[in-house]
XYZ file of C-alpha atoms in Angstrom:
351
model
C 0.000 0.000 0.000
C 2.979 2.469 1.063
C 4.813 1.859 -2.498
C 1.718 2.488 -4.357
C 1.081 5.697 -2.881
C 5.052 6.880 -3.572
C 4.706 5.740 -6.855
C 1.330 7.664 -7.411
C 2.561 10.859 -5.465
C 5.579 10.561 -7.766
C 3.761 9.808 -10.983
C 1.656 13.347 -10.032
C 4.909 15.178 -9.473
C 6.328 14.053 -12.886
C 3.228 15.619 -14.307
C 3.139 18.455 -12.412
C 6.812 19.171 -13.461
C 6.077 18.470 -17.017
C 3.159 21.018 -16.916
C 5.053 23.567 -15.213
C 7.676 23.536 -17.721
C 5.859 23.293 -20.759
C 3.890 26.584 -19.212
C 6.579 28.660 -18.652
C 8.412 27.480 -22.332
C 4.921 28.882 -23.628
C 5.218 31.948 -21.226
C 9.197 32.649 -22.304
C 7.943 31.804 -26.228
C 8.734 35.145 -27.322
C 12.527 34.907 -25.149
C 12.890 31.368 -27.177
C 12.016 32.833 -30.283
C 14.880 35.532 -30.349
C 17.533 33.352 -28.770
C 16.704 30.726 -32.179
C 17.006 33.855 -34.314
C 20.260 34.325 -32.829
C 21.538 30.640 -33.383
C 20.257 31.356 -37.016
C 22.026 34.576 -37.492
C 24.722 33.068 -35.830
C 24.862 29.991 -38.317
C 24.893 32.661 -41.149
C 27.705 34.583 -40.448
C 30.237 32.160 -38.745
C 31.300 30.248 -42.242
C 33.288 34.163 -43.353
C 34.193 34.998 -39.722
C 35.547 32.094 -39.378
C 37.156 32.400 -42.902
C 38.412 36.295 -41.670
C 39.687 34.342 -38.483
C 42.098 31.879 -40.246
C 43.340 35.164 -42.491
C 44.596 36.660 -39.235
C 41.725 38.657 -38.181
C 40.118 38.937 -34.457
C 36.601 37.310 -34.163
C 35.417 40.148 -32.500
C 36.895 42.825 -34.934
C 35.068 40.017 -37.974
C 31.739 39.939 -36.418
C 32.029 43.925 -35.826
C 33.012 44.158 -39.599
C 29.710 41.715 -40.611
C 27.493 43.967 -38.210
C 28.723 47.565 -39.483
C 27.944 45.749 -43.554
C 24.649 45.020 -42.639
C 23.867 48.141 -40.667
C 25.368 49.956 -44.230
C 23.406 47.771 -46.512
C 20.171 48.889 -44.613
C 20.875 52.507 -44.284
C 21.925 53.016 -48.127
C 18.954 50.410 -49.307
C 16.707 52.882 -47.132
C 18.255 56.415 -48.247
C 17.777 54.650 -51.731
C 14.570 53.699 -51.457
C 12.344 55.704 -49.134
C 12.138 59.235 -50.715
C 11.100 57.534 -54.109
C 8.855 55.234 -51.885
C 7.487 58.679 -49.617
C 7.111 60.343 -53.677
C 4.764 57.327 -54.688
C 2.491 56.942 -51.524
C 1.898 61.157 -51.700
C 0.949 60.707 -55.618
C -1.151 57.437 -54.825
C -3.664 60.083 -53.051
C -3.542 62.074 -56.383
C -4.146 65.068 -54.541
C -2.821 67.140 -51.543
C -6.100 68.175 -49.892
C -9.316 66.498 -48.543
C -11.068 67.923 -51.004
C -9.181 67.058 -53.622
C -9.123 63.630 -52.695
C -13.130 63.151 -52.083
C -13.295 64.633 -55.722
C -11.175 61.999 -57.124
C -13.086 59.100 -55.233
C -16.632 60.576 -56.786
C -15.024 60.833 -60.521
C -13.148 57.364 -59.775
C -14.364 53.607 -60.586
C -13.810 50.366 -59.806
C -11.067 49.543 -56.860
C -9.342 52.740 -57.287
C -13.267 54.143 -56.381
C -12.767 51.810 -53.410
C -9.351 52.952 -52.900
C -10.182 56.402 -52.662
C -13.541 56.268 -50.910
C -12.227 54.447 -47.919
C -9.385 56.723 -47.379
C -11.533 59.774 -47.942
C -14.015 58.457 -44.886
C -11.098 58.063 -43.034
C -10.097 61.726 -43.414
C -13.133 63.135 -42.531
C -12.939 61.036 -39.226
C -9.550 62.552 -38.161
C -9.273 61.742 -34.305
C -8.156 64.613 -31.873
C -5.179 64.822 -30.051
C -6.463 63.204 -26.819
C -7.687 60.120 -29.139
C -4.146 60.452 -30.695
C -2.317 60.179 -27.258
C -2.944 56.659 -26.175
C -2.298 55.340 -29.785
C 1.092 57.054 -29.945
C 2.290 55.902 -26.455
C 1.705 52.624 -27.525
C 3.605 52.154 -30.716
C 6.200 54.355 -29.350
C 6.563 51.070 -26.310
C 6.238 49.115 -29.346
C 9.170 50.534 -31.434
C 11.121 50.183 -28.348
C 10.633 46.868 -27.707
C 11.315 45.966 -31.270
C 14.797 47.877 -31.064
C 15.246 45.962 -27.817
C 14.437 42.589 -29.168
C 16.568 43.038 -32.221
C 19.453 43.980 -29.994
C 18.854 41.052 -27.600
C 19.246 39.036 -31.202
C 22.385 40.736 -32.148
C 24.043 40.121 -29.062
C 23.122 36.543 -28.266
C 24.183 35.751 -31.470
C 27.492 37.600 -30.603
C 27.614 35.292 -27.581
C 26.822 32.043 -29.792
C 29.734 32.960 -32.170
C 32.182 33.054 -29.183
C 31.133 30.299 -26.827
C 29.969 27.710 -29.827
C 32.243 25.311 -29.394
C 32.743 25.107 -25.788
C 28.804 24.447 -25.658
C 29.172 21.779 -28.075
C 31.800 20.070 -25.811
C 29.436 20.692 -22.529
C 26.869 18.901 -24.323
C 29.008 16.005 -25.568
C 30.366 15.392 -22.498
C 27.486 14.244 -21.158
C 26.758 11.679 -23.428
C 28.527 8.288 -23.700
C 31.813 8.439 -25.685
C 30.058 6.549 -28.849
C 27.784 9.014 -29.225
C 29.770 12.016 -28.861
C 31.140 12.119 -32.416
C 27.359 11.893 -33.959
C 26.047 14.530 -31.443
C 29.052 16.838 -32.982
C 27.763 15.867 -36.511
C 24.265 16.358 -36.556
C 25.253 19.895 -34.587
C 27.387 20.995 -37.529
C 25.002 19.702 -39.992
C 21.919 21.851 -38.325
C 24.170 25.003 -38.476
C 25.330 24.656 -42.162
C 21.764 24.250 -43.186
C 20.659 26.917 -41.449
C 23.507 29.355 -42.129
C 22.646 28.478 -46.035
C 19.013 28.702 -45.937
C 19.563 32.305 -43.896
C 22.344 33.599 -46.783
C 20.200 32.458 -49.592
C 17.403 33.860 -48.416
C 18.545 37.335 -48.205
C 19.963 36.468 -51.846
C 16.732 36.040 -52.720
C 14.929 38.888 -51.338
C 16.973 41.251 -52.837
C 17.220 39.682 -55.967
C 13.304 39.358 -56.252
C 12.984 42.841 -54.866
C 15.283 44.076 -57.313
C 13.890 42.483 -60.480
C 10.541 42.975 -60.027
C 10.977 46.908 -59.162
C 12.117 47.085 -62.607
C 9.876 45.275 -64.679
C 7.022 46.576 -62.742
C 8.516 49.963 -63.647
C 8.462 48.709 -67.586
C 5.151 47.612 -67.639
C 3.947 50.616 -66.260
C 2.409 49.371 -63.032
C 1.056 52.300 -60.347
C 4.041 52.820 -57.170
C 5.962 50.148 -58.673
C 8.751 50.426 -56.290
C 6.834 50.099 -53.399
C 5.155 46.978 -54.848
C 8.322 45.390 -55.679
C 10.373 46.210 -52.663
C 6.953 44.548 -50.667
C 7.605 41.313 -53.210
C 11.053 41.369 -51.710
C 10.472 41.277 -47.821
C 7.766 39.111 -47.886
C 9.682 36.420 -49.337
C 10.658 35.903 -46.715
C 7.325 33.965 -45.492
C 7.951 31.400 -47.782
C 4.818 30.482 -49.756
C 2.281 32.953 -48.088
C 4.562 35.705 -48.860
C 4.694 35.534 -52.669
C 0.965 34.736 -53.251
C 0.278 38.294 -51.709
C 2.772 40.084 -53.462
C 1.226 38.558 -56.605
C -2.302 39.596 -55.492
C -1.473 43.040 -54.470
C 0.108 44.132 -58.060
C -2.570 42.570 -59.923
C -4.921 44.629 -57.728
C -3.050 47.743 -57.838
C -2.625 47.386 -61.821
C -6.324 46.757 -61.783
C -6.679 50.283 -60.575
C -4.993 51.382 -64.075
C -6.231 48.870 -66.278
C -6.639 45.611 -67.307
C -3.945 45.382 -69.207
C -1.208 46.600 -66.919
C -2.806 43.979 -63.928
C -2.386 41.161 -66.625
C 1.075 42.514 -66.955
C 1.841 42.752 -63.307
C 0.429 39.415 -63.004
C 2.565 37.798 -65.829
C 5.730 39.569 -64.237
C 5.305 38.053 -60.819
C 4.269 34.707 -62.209
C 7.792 34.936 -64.483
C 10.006 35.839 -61.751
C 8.149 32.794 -59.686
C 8.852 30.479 -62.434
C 12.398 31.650 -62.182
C 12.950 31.394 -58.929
C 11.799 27.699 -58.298
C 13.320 25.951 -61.310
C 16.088 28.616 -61.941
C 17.804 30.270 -58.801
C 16.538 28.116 -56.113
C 18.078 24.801 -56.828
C 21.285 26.468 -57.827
C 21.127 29.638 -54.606
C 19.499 27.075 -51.680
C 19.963 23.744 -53.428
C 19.039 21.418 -50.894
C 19.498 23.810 -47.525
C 16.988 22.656 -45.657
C 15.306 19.680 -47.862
C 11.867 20.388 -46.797
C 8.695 19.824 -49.486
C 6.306 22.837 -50.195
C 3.667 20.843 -48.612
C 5.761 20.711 -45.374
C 7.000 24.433 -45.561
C 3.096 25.338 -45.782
C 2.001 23.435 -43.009
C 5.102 24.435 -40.560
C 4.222 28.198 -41.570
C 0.362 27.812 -41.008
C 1.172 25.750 -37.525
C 3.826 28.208 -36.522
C 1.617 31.206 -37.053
C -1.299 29.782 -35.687
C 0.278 28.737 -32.280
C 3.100 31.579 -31.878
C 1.965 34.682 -34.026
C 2.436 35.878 -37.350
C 6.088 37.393 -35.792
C 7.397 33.328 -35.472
C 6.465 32.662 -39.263
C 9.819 33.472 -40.422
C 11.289 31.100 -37.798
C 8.817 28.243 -39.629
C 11.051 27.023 -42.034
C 14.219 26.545 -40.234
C 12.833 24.732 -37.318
C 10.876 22.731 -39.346
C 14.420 21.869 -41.031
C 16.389 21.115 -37.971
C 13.445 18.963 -36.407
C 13.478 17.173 -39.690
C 17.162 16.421 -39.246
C 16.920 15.795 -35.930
C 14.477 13.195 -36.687
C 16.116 11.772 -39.380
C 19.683 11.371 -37.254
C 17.153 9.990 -34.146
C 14.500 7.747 -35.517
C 16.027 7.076 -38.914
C 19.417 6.363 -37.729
C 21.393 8.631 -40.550
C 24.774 9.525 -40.176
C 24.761 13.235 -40.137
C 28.373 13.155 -41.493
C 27.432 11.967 -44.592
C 24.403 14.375 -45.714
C 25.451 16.401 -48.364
C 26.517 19.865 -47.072
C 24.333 22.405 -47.651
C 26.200 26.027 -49.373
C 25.430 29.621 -50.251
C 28.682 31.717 -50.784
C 30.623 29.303 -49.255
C 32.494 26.534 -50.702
C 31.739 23.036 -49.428
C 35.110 22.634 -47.490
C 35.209 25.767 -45.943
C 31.801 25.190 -44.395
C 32.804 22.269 -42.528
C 36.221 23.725 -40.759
């Protein structure tokens, strides 16, 4: 009687623990989230500071170098791109004053009528400042915790650069001896593909971005730029992203004619067709070897249980559970999975 109540009243603790813990992993979710964005940015730049490192340079002075590029690439892609982009959104009102723009709605048709008429409605319901103050407090806490987050990214993934290895060995010391040299592998294999899918995803973005702003521009499309820089960021929600892109410049064209919306719509259908046959299997290869019908579902799940801010996280999580499963249940030998590379020869990767 005695041992069956320990092992109940230990059976309940188990469960208790397990409950406890998988309530405050849901509670730290958004802490989780930006410590795996730092692994991933991590993952990314390690292959050339590593490659700086073995040229003679400091890792600190290499990752400083890789931080002040992509603080540069941001600040000229935004002193490139946001007067044009401020230039289109004041001539998509087609007018400067309230007036103007209720004329334009009345003479308008179709979804530029729409457009126009919504917006208009929205002008003549301009809140006061008291309304305005609550609103503004709000995304000003917002903006700052955004600049916080990304700098809790930046800096964890500092910390991961550094202390990498010596985390690796922590963890394989605690396993058997056997099993320390697959631990290792799988490790290494997770961080190529996600350094790869991470490089060739910005590749992709700003190729897409970049291609589209242009033929958009050719075919005469309304705010082109803005429409094709939007086709570039949301690329990065695989699938999702690039059905809305599509949708929003055949609806924009729509509000010029038919004819440039079948254009618009032939453009981002091209550059699709492109991408999937063209520059993806020879810019991401195999990085993560996921199927579309698996990228779809880990992006629906993803956003469904964590928020549309964890859908960019979908893909590579999916792709190291699916390696992770593969080394586990499976039984592959991680070292002999073909190494995933963007910019970065095969050989080089591994060291």
């Amino acid at each position: 009687m005695k041992e069956t109540a320990e092992r109940v009243a230990l059976a309940t603790l188990i469960v208790i623990a397990i409950v406890a813990a998988a309530l405050a992993l849901w509670k730290l979710k958004l802490v989780l989230a930006l410590v795996f964005l730092a692994f991933i940015l991590a993952a990314a730049l390690r292959p050339s500071i590593e490659r700086l490192a073995r040229a003679g340079l400091p890792r600190g002075l290499g990752l400083l170098i890789h931080y002040l590029v992509l603080a540069g690439v941001l600040a000229l892609a935004l002193w490139i791109v946001v007067p044009r982009a401020i230039d289109q959104v004041q001539n998509a009102l087609g007018g400067t004053t309230k007036a103007q723009i209720h004329q334009e709605a009345k003479s308008s048709t179709g979804i530029k009528h729409d457009i126009l008429t919504a917006i208009d409605k929205r002008l003549r319901k301009v809140p006061t400042a008291s309304e305005l103050l609550h609103p503004a407090v709000e995304v000003t806490l917002k903006v700052f915790e955004v600049l916080l987050g990304i700098f809790f990214a930046l800096a964890s993934a500092a910390y991961w650069i550094f202390e990498r290895e010596r985390a690796v060995d922590f963890v394989a010391s605690l396993l058997p001896r056997p099993k320390r040299k697959k631990l290792r592998d799988t490790w290494d294999l997770i961080d190529l593909k996600l350094g790869a899918f991470v490089r060739g995803q910005l590749l992709l973005i700003l190729l897409v971005g970049t291609v589209l702003s242009f033929l958009f521009m050719a075919v005469g499309e309304p705010y082109w730029l803005l429409i094709g820089s939007f086709a570039g960021i949301v690329e990065i929600v695989p699938v999702i992203g690039p059905l809305a892109a599509g949708a929003l410049a055949i609806g924009v064209g729509f509000t010029h004619s038919w004819q440039t919306a079948a254009a618009a719509g032939g453009c981002v259908l091209g550059v699709r067709l492109a991408e999937d046959y063209l520059i993806v299997p020879r810019v991401l290869g195999e990085a993560v070897g996921l199927s579309p019908l698996l990228v779809l579902v880990s992006v629906t799940a993803v956003g469904i249980l964590f928020g549309g801010f964890a859908v960019v996280l979908a893909v590579p999580l999916a792709a190291v559970i699916v390696t992770l499963l593969d080394v586990i249940v499976r039984d592959r030998d991680p070292a002999e999975e073909d190494v995933p590379t963007v910019l970065f020869p095969a050989k080089e990767a591994e060291s």
